[in-house]
Short mmCIF file of C-alpha atoms and ligand atoms in Angstrom, two decimals:
data_model
loop_
_atom_site.label_atom_id
_atom_site.label_comp_id
_atom_site.label_asym_id
_atom_site.label_seq_id
_atom_site.Cartn_x
_atom_site.Cartn_y
_atom_site.Cartn_z
CA MET A 1 -18.06 10.86 -18.21
CA VAL A 2 -20.34 10.83 -21.29
CA SER A 3 -23.25 10.16 -18.93
CA VAL A 4 -22.80 13.49 -17.10
CA PRO A 5 -23.60 15.95 -19.95
CA VAL A 6 -26.13 13.51 -21.40
CA SER A 7 -27.91 13.25 -18.05
CA MET A 8 -27.75 17.03 -17.63
CA ILE A 9 -29.22 17.68 -21.10
CA SER A 10 -31.99 15.09 -20.54
CA PHE A 11 -32.66 16.53 -17.11
CA PHE A 12 -33.07 20.16 -18.25
CA MET A 13 -34.94 19.15 -21.37
CA SER A 14 -37.36 17.13 -19.25
CA ILE A 15 -37.91 20.10 -16.93
CA TYR A 16 -38.49 22.44 -19.86
CA ILE A 17 -40.86 20.05 -21.61
CA ILE A 18 -42.82 19.33 -18.43
CA PHE A 19 -43.09 23.03 -17.73
CA THR A 20 -44.38 23.77 -21.24
CA ILE A 21 -46.96 20.99 -20.99
CA ASN A 22 -48.26 21.71 -17.50
CA PRO A 23 -46.47 23.56 -14.63
CA GLN A 24 -48.28 21.33 -12.10
CA TYR A 25 -46.43 18.30 -13.46
CA LEU A 26 -43.23 20.07 -12.46
CA LEU A 27 -44.31 19.91 -8.81
CA VAL A 28 -44.76 16.13 -9.04
CA PHE A 29 -41.39 15.89 -10.75
CA VAL A 30 -39.62 17.93 -8.03
CA ALA A 31 -41.25 15.79 -5.30
CA LEU A 32 -39.94 12.69 -7.07
CA LEU A 33 -36.51 14.28 -7.30
CA VAL A 34 -36.40 14.88 -3.54
CA VAL A 35 -37.23 11.21 -2.86
CA VAL A 36 -34.59 10.06 -5.33
CA TRP A 37 -32.04 12.45 -3.80
CA PHE A 38 -32.61 10.93 -0.33
CA LEU A 39 -32.22 7.44 -1.75
CA ILE A 40 -28.97 8.42 -3.48
CA HIS A 41 -27.68 10.03 -0.30
CA ALA A 42 -28.42 6.88 1.77
CA ALA A 43 -26.75 4.70 -0.86
CA GLN A 44 -23.74 7.03 -0.92
CA GLN A 45 -23.33 6.77 2.86
CA LYS A 46 -23.41 3.00 2.72
CA TRP A 47 -20.92 3.01 -0.14
CA LEU A 48 -18.56 5.26 1.82
CA TRP A 49 -18.85 2.88 4.76
CA TYR A 50 -17.73 -0.02 2.54
CA ARG A 51 -14.83 2.07 1.28
CA ARG A 52 -13.75 2.94 4.81
CA ILE A 53 -13.81 -0.67 5.94
CA ARG A 54 -11.88 -1.72 2.85
CA ALA A 55 -9.27 1.01 3.43
CA VAL A 56 -8.80 -0.12 7.05
CA LEU A 57 -8.43 -3.76 5.99
CA GLU A 58 -6.04 -2.83 3.23
CA SER A 59 -3.83 -0.84 5.53
CA GLU A 60 -3.84 -3.70 8.06
CA TYR A 61 -2.89 -6.08 5.28
CA THR A 62 -0.04 -3.85 4.10
CA ARG A 63 1.24 -3.34 7.64
CA GLN A 64 1.17 -7.08 8.26
CA PHE A 65 2.93 -7.71 4.99
CA ILE A 66 5.68 -5.20 5.73
CA ARG A 67 5.95 -6.49 9.28
CA ASN A 68 6.52 -10.00 7.92
CA ILE A 69 9.26 -8.82 5.63
CA MET A 70 10.94 -6.80 8.39
CA SER A 71 10.84 -9.61 10.91
CA LYS A 72 11.36 -12.60 8.71
CA PHE A 73 13.91 -14.19 11.02
CA GLU A 74 11.81 -13.62 14.10
CA ILE A 75 8.98 -15.42 12.29
CA LEU A 76 11.26 -18.25 11.25
CA GLN A 77 12.81 -18.56 14.66
CA SER A 78 9.37 -18.74 16.21
CA ASN A 79 8.32 -21.30 13.63
CA LYS A 80 5.36 -19.18 12.64
CA ILE A 81 5.75 -18.83 8.89
CA GLU A 82 2.65 -20.88 8.10
CA LYS A 83 0.62 -18.95 10.64
CA GLU A 84 1.76 -15.62 9.16
CA VAL A 85 0.90 -16.73 5.63
CA ASP A 86 -2.50 -17.94 6.91
CA ASN A 87 -3.04 -14.57 8.57
CA LEU A 88 -2.20 -12.78 5.34
CA ASN A 89 -4.56 -15.04 3.40
CA GLU A 90 -7.30 -14.47 5.94
CA LYS A 91 -6.90 -10.70 5.68
CA LEU A 92 -6.84 -10.98 1.91
CA HIS A 93 -10.03 -12.99 2.05
CA GLU A 94 -11.68 -10.32 4.22
CA ILE A 95 -10.64 -7.64 1.71
CA LEU A 96 -12.04 -9.66 -1.18
CA GLU A 97 -15.27 -10.28 0.74
CA ILE A 98 -15.80 -6.59 1.46
CA GLU A 99 -14.84 -5.78 -2.13
CA LYS A 100 -17.41 -8.30 -3.34
CA LYS A 101 -20.10 -6.85 -1.05
CA LYS A 102 -19.21 -3.33 -2.13
CA HIS A 103 -19.47 -4.26 -5.80
CA THR A 104 -22.75 -6.11 -5.34
CA PHE A 105 -24.10 -3.09 -3.51
CA GLU A 106 -22.82 -0.75 -6.21
CA HIS A 107 -24.46 -2.81 -8.93
CA ILE A 108 -27.76 -3.11 -7.12
CA THR A 109 -27.95 0.61 -6.33
CA TYR A 110 -26.71 1.48 -9.79
CA ASN A 111 -29.41 -0.64 -11.42
CA ILE A 112 -32.16 0.52 -9.06
CA GLY A 113 -31.11 4.11 -9.76
CA ASN A 114 -31.16 3.41 -13.44
CA ILE A 115 -34.58 1.82 -13.26
CA ILE A 116 -35.96 4.80 -11.37
CA THR A 117 -34.46 7.40 -13.72
CA ASN A 118 -35.55 5.39 -16.73
CA VAL A 119 -39.08 5.02 -15.43
CA ILE A 120 -39.20 8.77 -14.91
CA ARG A 121 -37.63 9.50 -18.27
CA TRP A 122 -39.86 7.06 -20.17
CA SER A 123 -42.99 8.25 -18.36
CA LEU A 124 -42.17 11.78 -19.37
CA LEU A 125 -41.43 10.72 -22.90
CA PHE A 126 -44.72 8.85 -22.96
CA LEU A 127 -46.53 11.95 -21.78
CA VAL A 128 -44.76 14.11 -24.31
CA GLY A 129 -45.00 11.46 -26.99
CA THR A 130 -48.74 11.32 -26.85
CA ARG A 131 -48.76 14.99 -27.82
CA ILE A 132 -45.65 15.53 -29.97
CA LEU A 133 -45.07 12.33 -31.92
CA MET A 134 -42.09 13.40 -33.94
CA TRP A 135 -40.03 14.48 -30.89
CA THR A 136 -40.54 11.13 -29.19
CA ALA A 137 -39.21 9.05 -32.07
CA ASN A 138 -35.92 10.98 -32.38
CA TYR A 139 -35.30 11.48 -28.69
CA SER A 140 -35.97 7.87 -27.61
CA ASP A 141 -33.73 6.49 -30.40
CA LEU A 142 -30.93 8.74 -29.27
CA THR A 143 -31.38 7.94 -25.57
CA LEU A 144 -31.46 4.20 -26.27
CA VAL A 145 -28.16 4.25 -28.19
CA ILE A 146 -26.48 6.38 -25.50
CA LEU A 147 -27.75 4.05 -22.75
CA ILE A 148 -26.48 0.93 -24.55
CA ILE A 149 -23.03 2.49 -24.98
CA TRP A 150 -23.06 3.67 -21.37
CA TYR A 151 -24.04 0.24 -19.99
CA PHE A 152 -21.43 -1.45 -22.10
CA GLU A 153 -18.63 0.91 -21.09
CA THR A 154 -19.33 0.87 -17.36
CA GLY A 155 -19.74 -2.93 -17.45
CA VAL A 156 -16.36 -3.47 -19.12
CA LEU A 157 -14.67 -0.88 -16.90
CA ASN A 158 -16.08 -2.44 -13.72
CA ILE A 159 -15.06 -5.97 -14.62
CA THR A 160 -11.51 -4.97 -15.55
CA GLY A 161 -11.32 -2.83 -12.38
CA ILE A 162 -12.25 -5.77 -10.12
CA TYR A 163 -9.94 -8.12 -11.99
CA LYS A 164 -7.07 -5.67 -11.62
CA LYS A 165 -7.66 -5.33 -7.86
CA ILE A 166 -7.76 -9.10 -7.32
CA LEU A 167 -4.56 -9.53 -9.32
CA LYS A 168 -2.93 -6.78 -7.24
CA ARG A 169 -3.76 -8.58 -3.98
CA PHE A 170 -2.54 -11.93 -5.23
CA SER A 171 0.65 -10.36 -6.51
CA ASN A 172 1.43 -9.39 -2.90
CA ILE A 173 1.15 -12.99 -1.73
CA THR A 174 3.25 -14.15 -4.68
CA GLN A 175 5.75 -11.42 -3.81
CA LEU A 176 6.09 -12.74 -0.25
CA TRP A 177 6.74 -16.26 -1.51
CA GLU A 178 9.15 -14.98 -4.15
CA PHE A 179 10.97 -13.07 -1.45
CA ILE A 180 11.26 -16.18 0.71
CA ASP A 181 12.27 -18.35 -2.25
CA ASN A 182 14.95 -15.92 -3.37
CA SER A 183 16.39 -15.36 0.06
CA PRO A 184 19.30 -17.84 -0.08
CA LYS A 185 19.10 -18.92 3.55
CA LEU A 186 15.34 -19.38 3.46
CA LYS A 187 15.22 -21.12 0.12
CA ASN A 188 15.18 -24.60 1.51
CA ILE A 189 12.95 -23.83 4.40
CA ASN A 190 10.74 -26.84 3.78
CA GLU A 191 13.27 -29.16 2.19
CA TRP A 192 16.45 -30.89 3.20
CA LYS A 193 17.26 -33.12 6.10
CA LYS A 194 15.47 -33.03 9.39
CA PHE A 195 17.53 -31.46 12.17
CA GLU A 196 17.73 -33.42 15.39
CA TYR A 197 18.95 -31.87 18.60
CA LYS A 198 21.26 -34.39 20.23
CA LYS A 199 23.21 -32.22 22.67
CA TRP A 200 26.38 -32.36 20.67
CA ALA A 201 28.76 -29.56 20.03
CA ILE A 202 28.87 -26.66 17.61
CA GLN A 203 31.71 -26.98 15.15
CA VAL A 204 32.76 -24.27 12.80
CA VAL A 205 35.01 -25.88 10.23
CA ASP A 206 37.31 -23.81 8.06
CA ILE A 207 34.74 -21.23 7.09
CA SER A 208 35.33 -18.20 4.96
CA PHE A 209 32.93 -15.34 4.87
CA GLY A 210 32.75 -11.82 3.57
CA TYR A 211 29.90 -9.34 3.32
CA HIS A 212 31.14 -8.65 -0.19
CA ASP A 213 32.12 -11.31 -2.71
CA THR A 214 35.46 -9.66 -3.36
CA SER A 215 36.92 -9.80 0.15
CA PHE A 216 36.63 -12.39 2.90
CA VAL A 217 36.76 -11.32 6.52
CA PHE A 218 36.63 -14.69 8.24
CA GLU A 219 39.19 -16.80 6.41
CA ASN A 220 39.65 -20.49 7.16
CA PHE A 221 38.14 -19.82 10.55
CA SER A 222 37.50 -22.83 12.81
CA ILE A 223 36.15 -23.10 16.28
CA GLY A 224 34.49 -25.73 18.47
CA ILE A 225 31.96 -25.00 21.20
CA ASP A 226 30.89 -27.68 23.67
CA SER A 227 27.23 -28.36 24.20
CA GLY A 228 25.74 -27.31 27.53
CA THR A 229 28.37 -24.64 28.11
CA LYS A 230 28.33 -20.88 28.32
CA THR A 231 30.73 -19.21 25.91
CA ALA A 232 31.32 -15.49 25.78
CA PHE A 233 32.48 -13.48 22.77
CA VAL A 234 34.22 -10.28 23.79
CA GLY A 235 36.56 -7.81 22.14
CA GLU A 236 36.82 -4.63 20.17
CA SER A 237 34.01 -3.21 18.07
CA TRP A 238 33.80 -4.66 14.57
CA GLY A 239 35.87 -7.65 15.65
CA GLY A 240 33.35 -10.00 14.02
CA LYS A 241 31.38 -11.19 17.09
CA THR A 242 27.91 -10.41 15.74
CA THR A 243 28.87 -11.78 12.34
CA LEU A 244 29.89 -15.11 13.86
CA VAL A 245 26.63 -15.33 15.84
CA LYS A 246 24.69 -14.60 12.65
CA LEU A 247 26.60 -17.38 10.91
CA LEU A 248 25.94 -19.82 13.75
CA SER A 249 22.24 -19.08 13.59
CA TRP A 250 22.43 -19.24 9.78
CA TYR A 251 20.99 -15.78 9.37
CA ILE A 252 23.85 -15.43 6.95
CA SER A 253 25.70 -18.30 5.37
CA PRO A 254 29.44 -18.74 4.84
CA ASN A 255 30.90 -18.51 1.37
CA GLN A 256 33.00 -21.57 1.97
CA TRP A 257 32.77 -24.74 4.05
CA ASP A 258 30.32 -25.33 6.76
CA ILE A 259 28.99 -25.03 10.26
CA LEU A 260 28.06 -28.23 12.01
CA ILE A 261 25.60 -28.39 14.87
CA ASP A 262 25.33 -31.78 16.51
CA GLY A 263 27.31 -33.17 13.58
CA GLN A 264 24.74 -31.92 11.09
CA LYS A 265 25.69 -29.43 8.41
CA LEU A 266 23.57 -26.30 8.60
CA SER A 267 23.66 -26.03 4.82
CA GLU A 268 21.93 -29.39 4.54
CA ILE A 269 19.33 -29.36 7.26
CA ARG A 270 15.78 -28.14 7.36
CA LEU A 271 16.18 -24.72 8.93
CA MET A 272 12.71 -24.69 10.45
CA ASP A 273 13.68 -27.64 12.64
CA TYR A 274 16.88 -25.88 13.65
CA TYR A 275 15.11 -22.62 14.51
CA LYS A 276 12.80 -24.49 16.86
CA HIS A 277 15.85 -25.20 19.00
CA ILE A 278 17.48 -21.80 18.99
CA GLY A 279 16.76 -18.46 20.58
CA TYR A 280 18.58 -15.47 19.13
CA LEU A 281 18.57 -12.07 20.76
CA THR A 282 19.77 -9.80 17.98
CA GLN A 283 21.41 -6.42 18.48
CA ASP A 284 18.30 -4.91 16.97
CA PRO A 285 15.27 -6.59 18.61
CA TRP A 286 11.87 -6.25 16.98
CA VAL A 287 8.35 -6.11 18.41
CA PHE A 288 5.09 -6.79 16.61
CA ASP A 289 1.97 -4.68 16.61
CA GLY A 290 -0.19 -6.33 19.25
CA THR A 291 -0.35 -6.74 23.00
CA ILE A 292 2.69 -7.35 25.16
CA ARG A 293 1.19 -10.74 26.03
CA GLU A 294 0.94 -11.64 22.31
CA ASN A 295 4.51 -10.55 21.75
CA LEU A 296 5.81 -12.58 24.65
CA ALA A 297 3.89 -15.70 23.64
CA TYR A 298 4.61 -15.37 19.93
CA ALA A 299 7.24 -18.11 19.74
CA LEU A 300 5.34 -20.57 21.89
CA ASP A 301 3.13 -23.43 20.72
CA SER A 302 0.75 -23.05 23.64
CA GLU A 303 -0.44 -20.13 25.75
CA PRO A 304 1.87 -19.52 28.72
CA THR A 305 0.32 -19.23 32.16
CA GLN A 306 0.10 -15.89 33.94
CA ASP A 307 2.78 -17.11 36.38
CA GLN A 308 5.16 -18.04 33.59
CA LEU A 309 4.65 -14.66 31.94
CA GLU A 310 5.17 -12.75 35.16
CA MET A 311 8.27 -14.72 36.03
CA ALA A 312 9.81 -14.02 32.60
CA VAL A 313 8.92 -10.35 32.97
CA ARG A 314 10.62 -10.24 36.37
CA ASN A 315 13.70 -12.22 35.32
CA ALA A 316 14.25 -10.13 32.21
CA LYS A 317 13.85 -6.91 34.21
CA CYS A 318 10.84 -6.07 32.13
CA GLU A 319 8.78 -4.71 35.02
CA PHE A 320 8.11 -1.53 33.08
CA VAL A 321 5.34 -3.41 31.25
CA LEU A 322 3.43 -3.79 34.51
CA GLU A 323 3.50 -0.04 34.98
CA PHE A 324 1.37 0.46 31.86
CA GLU A 325 -2.30 0.96 32.69
CA LYS A 326 -3.31 -2.25 30.92
CA GLY A 327 -0.19 -4.22 31.93
CA LEU A 328 0.39 -7.23 29.69
CA GLU A 329 -2.67 -6.30 27.62
CA THR A 330 -1.08 -2.99 26.53
CA GLU A 331 -1.07 -2.68 22.76
CA ILE A 332 2.41 -1.96 21.45
CA GLY A 333 3.87 -1.30 18.02
CA GLU A 334 4.00 1.56 15.56
CA ARG A 335 0.37 2.50 16.05
CA TRP A 336 0.13 2.22 19.81
CA VAL A 337 2.63 2.46 22.63
CA ARG A 338 6.06 2.73 21.07
CA LEU A 339 8.80 1.04 23.03
CA SER A 340 12.30 2.36 23.25
CA TRP A 341 15.19 0.24 22.08
CA TRP A 342 16.12 -0.91 25.60
CA GLN A 343 12.49 -1.84 26.32
CA LYS A 344 12.37 -3.92 23.15
CA GLN A 345 15.61 -5.57 24.14
CA ARG A 346 14.26 -6.60 27.56
CA LEU A 347 11.03 -7.84 26.04
CA ALA A 348 13.08 -9.91 23.61
CA ILE A 349 15.03 -11.42 26.53
CA ALA A 350 11.75 -12.27 28.28
CA LYS A 351 10.55 -13.96 25.06
CA ILE A 352 13.66 -16.13 24.89
CA MET A 353 13.31 -16.97 28.58
CA LEU A 354 9.75 -18.12 27.90
CA LYS A 355 10.73 -20.12 24.82
CA ASN A 356 13.66 -21.63 26.74
CA PRO A 357 15.37 -23.18 23.69
CA ASP A 358 18.37 -25.54 23.64
CA ILE A 359 20.85 -23.22 21.97
CA ILE A 360 20.82 -19.56 22.90
CA PHE A 361 22.59 -16.68 21.21
CA LEU A 362 22.53 -13.42 23.12
CA ASP A 363 24.05 -10.41 21.41
CA GLU A 364 24.66 -7.75 24.07
CA PRO A 365 21.71 -8.77 26.29
CA THR A 366 22.49 -6.35 29.08
CA SER A 367 24.02 -3.42 27.24
CA ALA A 368 21.05 -1.19 28.10
CA LEU A 369 21.08 -1.95 31.81
CA ASP A 370 22.76 -0.30 34.75
CA SER A 371 25.21 -2.43 36.73
CA PHE A 372 22.68 -3.44 39.40
CA ASN A 373 20.03 -4.66 36.94
CA GLU A 374 22.70 -6.18 34.72
CA GLU A 375 23.82 -8.33 37.61
CA GLN A 376 20.23 -9.46 38.23
CA VAL A 377 19.54 -10.30 34.58
CA ASN A 378 22.83 -12.20 34.48
CA ILE A 379 21.81 -14.25 37.50
CA ALA A 380 18.44 -14.98 35.90
CA LEU A 381 20.07 -15.95 32.59
CA HIS A 382 22.57 -18.09 34.42
CA ASN A 383 19.90 -19.95 36.39
CA LEU A 384 17.52 -20.38 33.51
CA PHE A 385 20.00 -21.47 30.89
CA LYS A 386 22.11 -23.62 33.22
CA ASN A 387 22.54 -26.69 31.04
CA LYS A 388 21.97 -25.05 27.70
CA THR A 389 24.46 -24.11 25.03
CA VAL A 390 24.72 -20.36 25.45
CA ILE A 391 26.77 -17.92 23.41
CA ILE A 392 26.77 -14.45 24.82
CA VAL A 393 28.31 -11.39 23.20
CA ALA A 394 29.21 -8.62 25.62
CA HIS A 395 31.30 -5.52 25.88
CA ARG A 396 31.08 -5.29 29.65
CA LEU A 397 33.26 -8.01 31.09
CA GLN A 398 31.14 -8.07 34.25
CA THR A 399 28.58 -9.99 32.18
CA VAL A 400 30.98 -12.72 31.10
CA LYS A 401 33.11 -13.45 34.12
CA THR A 402 31.10 -16.56 35.02
CA ALA A 403 31.25 -17.99 31.48
CA ASP A 404 32.83 -21.41 31.04
CA ARG A 405 34.93 -19.98 28.27
CA ILE A 406 35.74 -16.52 26.96
CA LEU A 407 36.84 -15.87 23.37
CA LEU A 408 38.42 -12.50 22.66
CA PHE A 409 37.96 -11.30 19.08
CA GLU A 410 40.14 -8.87 17.26
CA LYS A 411 39.97 -8.19 13.54
CA TRP A 412 37.99 -11.38 12.82
CA ARG A 413 40.33 -13.60 14.80
CA VAL A 414 40.23 -15.16 18.24
CA ILE A 415 43.34 -13.85 19.94
CA GLU A 416 42.66 -15.11 23.49
CA ASP A 417 40.71 -18.13 24.69
CA GLY A 418 40.12 -19.26 28.27
CA THR A 419 38.19 -18.71 31.50
CA HIS A 420 38.07 -15.34 33.26
CA GLU A 421 40.79 -16.41 35.70
CA GLU A 422 42.99 -17.87 32.97
CA LEU A 423 42.78 -14.72 30.85
CA VAL A 424 43.46 -12.46 33.83
CA LYS A 425 46.51 -14.55 34.64
CA LEU A 426 47.63 -14.37 30.99
CA GLY A 427 47.93 -10.61 31.41
CA GLY A 428 47.13 -9.92 27.76
CA ARG A 429 44.40 -8.01 25.96
CA TYR A 430 41.58 -9.26 28.22
CA ALA A 431 43.44 -8.24 31.37
CA ARG A 432 44.01 -4.80 29.83
CA MET A 433 40.30 -4.45 28.96
CA LEU A 434 39.41 -5.45 32.49
CA GLU A 435 41.73 -2.83 33.85
CA LEU A 436 40.17 -0.17 31.63
CA GLN A 437 36.73 -1.15 32.90
CA GLY A 438 37.84 -0.62 36.47
CA GLY A 439 38.33 -4.34 37.31
CA PHE A 440 36.01 -6.06 39.77
N1 ATP B 1 25.55 -6.07 6.79
C1 ATP B 1 26.84 -5.75 6.65
N2 ATP B 1 27.34 -5.41 5.44
C2 ATP B 1 28.64 -5.10 5.30
N3 ATP B 1 29.54 -5.11 6.30
C3 ATP B 1 29.11 -5.44 7.52
C4 ATP B 1 27.73 -5.77 7.76
N4 ATP B 1 27.58 -6.06 9.09
C5 ATP B 1 28.83 -5.92 9.63
N5 ATP B 1 29.73 -5.55 8.69
C6 ATP B 1 31.16 -5.31 8.92
O1 ATP B 1 31.68 -6.44 9.56
C7 ATP B 1 32.64 -6.05 10.54
C8 ATP B 1 32.33 -6.78 11.85
O2 ATP B 1 31.08 -6.42 12.31
P1 ATP B 1 30.36 -7.17 13.50
O3 ATP B 1 29.06 -6.52 13.63
O4 ATP B 1 30.41 -8.63 13.29
O5 ATP B 1 31.33 -6.79 14.71
P2 ATP B 1 31.07 -6.87 16.25
O6 ATP B 1 32.29 -7.52 16.83
O7 ATP B 1 29.77 -7.48 16.57
O8 ATP B 1 31.08 -5.33 16.63
P3 ATP B 1 30.26 -4.59 17.81
O9 ATP B 1 30.98 -4.94 19.08
O10 ATP B 1 30.42 -3.15 17.45
O11 ATP B 1 28.85 -5.06 17.77
C9 ATP B 1 32.60 -4.56 10.60
O12 ATP B 1 33.76 -4.10 9.94
C10 ATP B 1 31.38 -4.16 9.85
O13 ATP B 1 31.64 -2.99 9.13
MG1 MG B 2 28.06 -6.74 17.41
#
């Protein structure tokens, strides 16, 4: 700030002095000014370009960071945490690189500018000095002191500015790790025992769970689910179906006792190994910014073939993606094509079909479909996940009639348990629900 009035005073004083000495010198001075102005303008354009690129990279970085936080389980389930952290680091590196280039450029132009103005100033002073000796001595002393202070201040300010920016970026990375470390279910993501899928059963042993510490909703709840079977959870809203699926996939953990998968306690195993074997369609599916192809292939270790992709799209009744002008290459997400909830849900089903894991949790997979398409998706799910352990939550009983076993939930308890035929014969709650849905 000091430099502005000082530069202005020196500038007008120079003009006045030159004019008093010889008006022709003023012409040379103005010509020089025009050249310098063009140089400054060019430098300014380049500087703005650096700023623009940095702003774009920064917003990409922030979006990616927020996306990671929002979809932490999707990332875990797809076993992509290292890739996401690498991506963040890469973006961070790009930001630092552009920042470095911008600062180098700033310093070079700043120093060149300084050299030019100083050459002009000192040339003028020399000219004036040869004629008015007293003026020169006082003026140059003053200018020198001001320049030293100015250099010192801008130097210190620049260095602290850069340091602050770097610290800010690194604090974001640290924040992500802190978030993961402090998230109780993710804490031991890289520790604990290795999970091995052995095709055993799921056992829920005496668990208690509550969303709030003060009251449990599942109390001493136990259940066994055979491997390679299709089990349906049905029942009234808020009966606890989604909560149990979240517990089984360890998205939330019970307050008491444990869940055993293949005889291994979920609280003791390395979750990343477990997530490799599960596919979880949540009630609130999420898509990433990127192409449909990238979204579909996200959980896979290798690129799927076009045939595999198209088959998953067909089976999951995701044909709407092919209607987009660019098909699978259509960019989706907040910035591009925004998908509706039902479209996200179908895409999520296609993703699970492509991943084809050993244990599959589907929370309301067909709730957004009409009866005809629901039937077709059910057939596809049935064929694809024939010998897998499938847990399917559904309100429409049409979806669950072929399940090996149906569990009816009411107020956090299983009140009926059996096949479709058995429960119809029982004539209880399930039979009543069926009646209300028009039977079939
Ligand atoms: N994150 C949460 N925090 C606090 N309470 C919750 C939370 N999620 C669910 N609940 C409560 O848990 C109960 C059971 O919810 P849950 O979602 O498991 O039921 P649901 O059987 O899946 O219901 P729906 O058929 O409507 O999906 C509800 O009373 C709900 O208010
Ligand atoms: Mg639910």
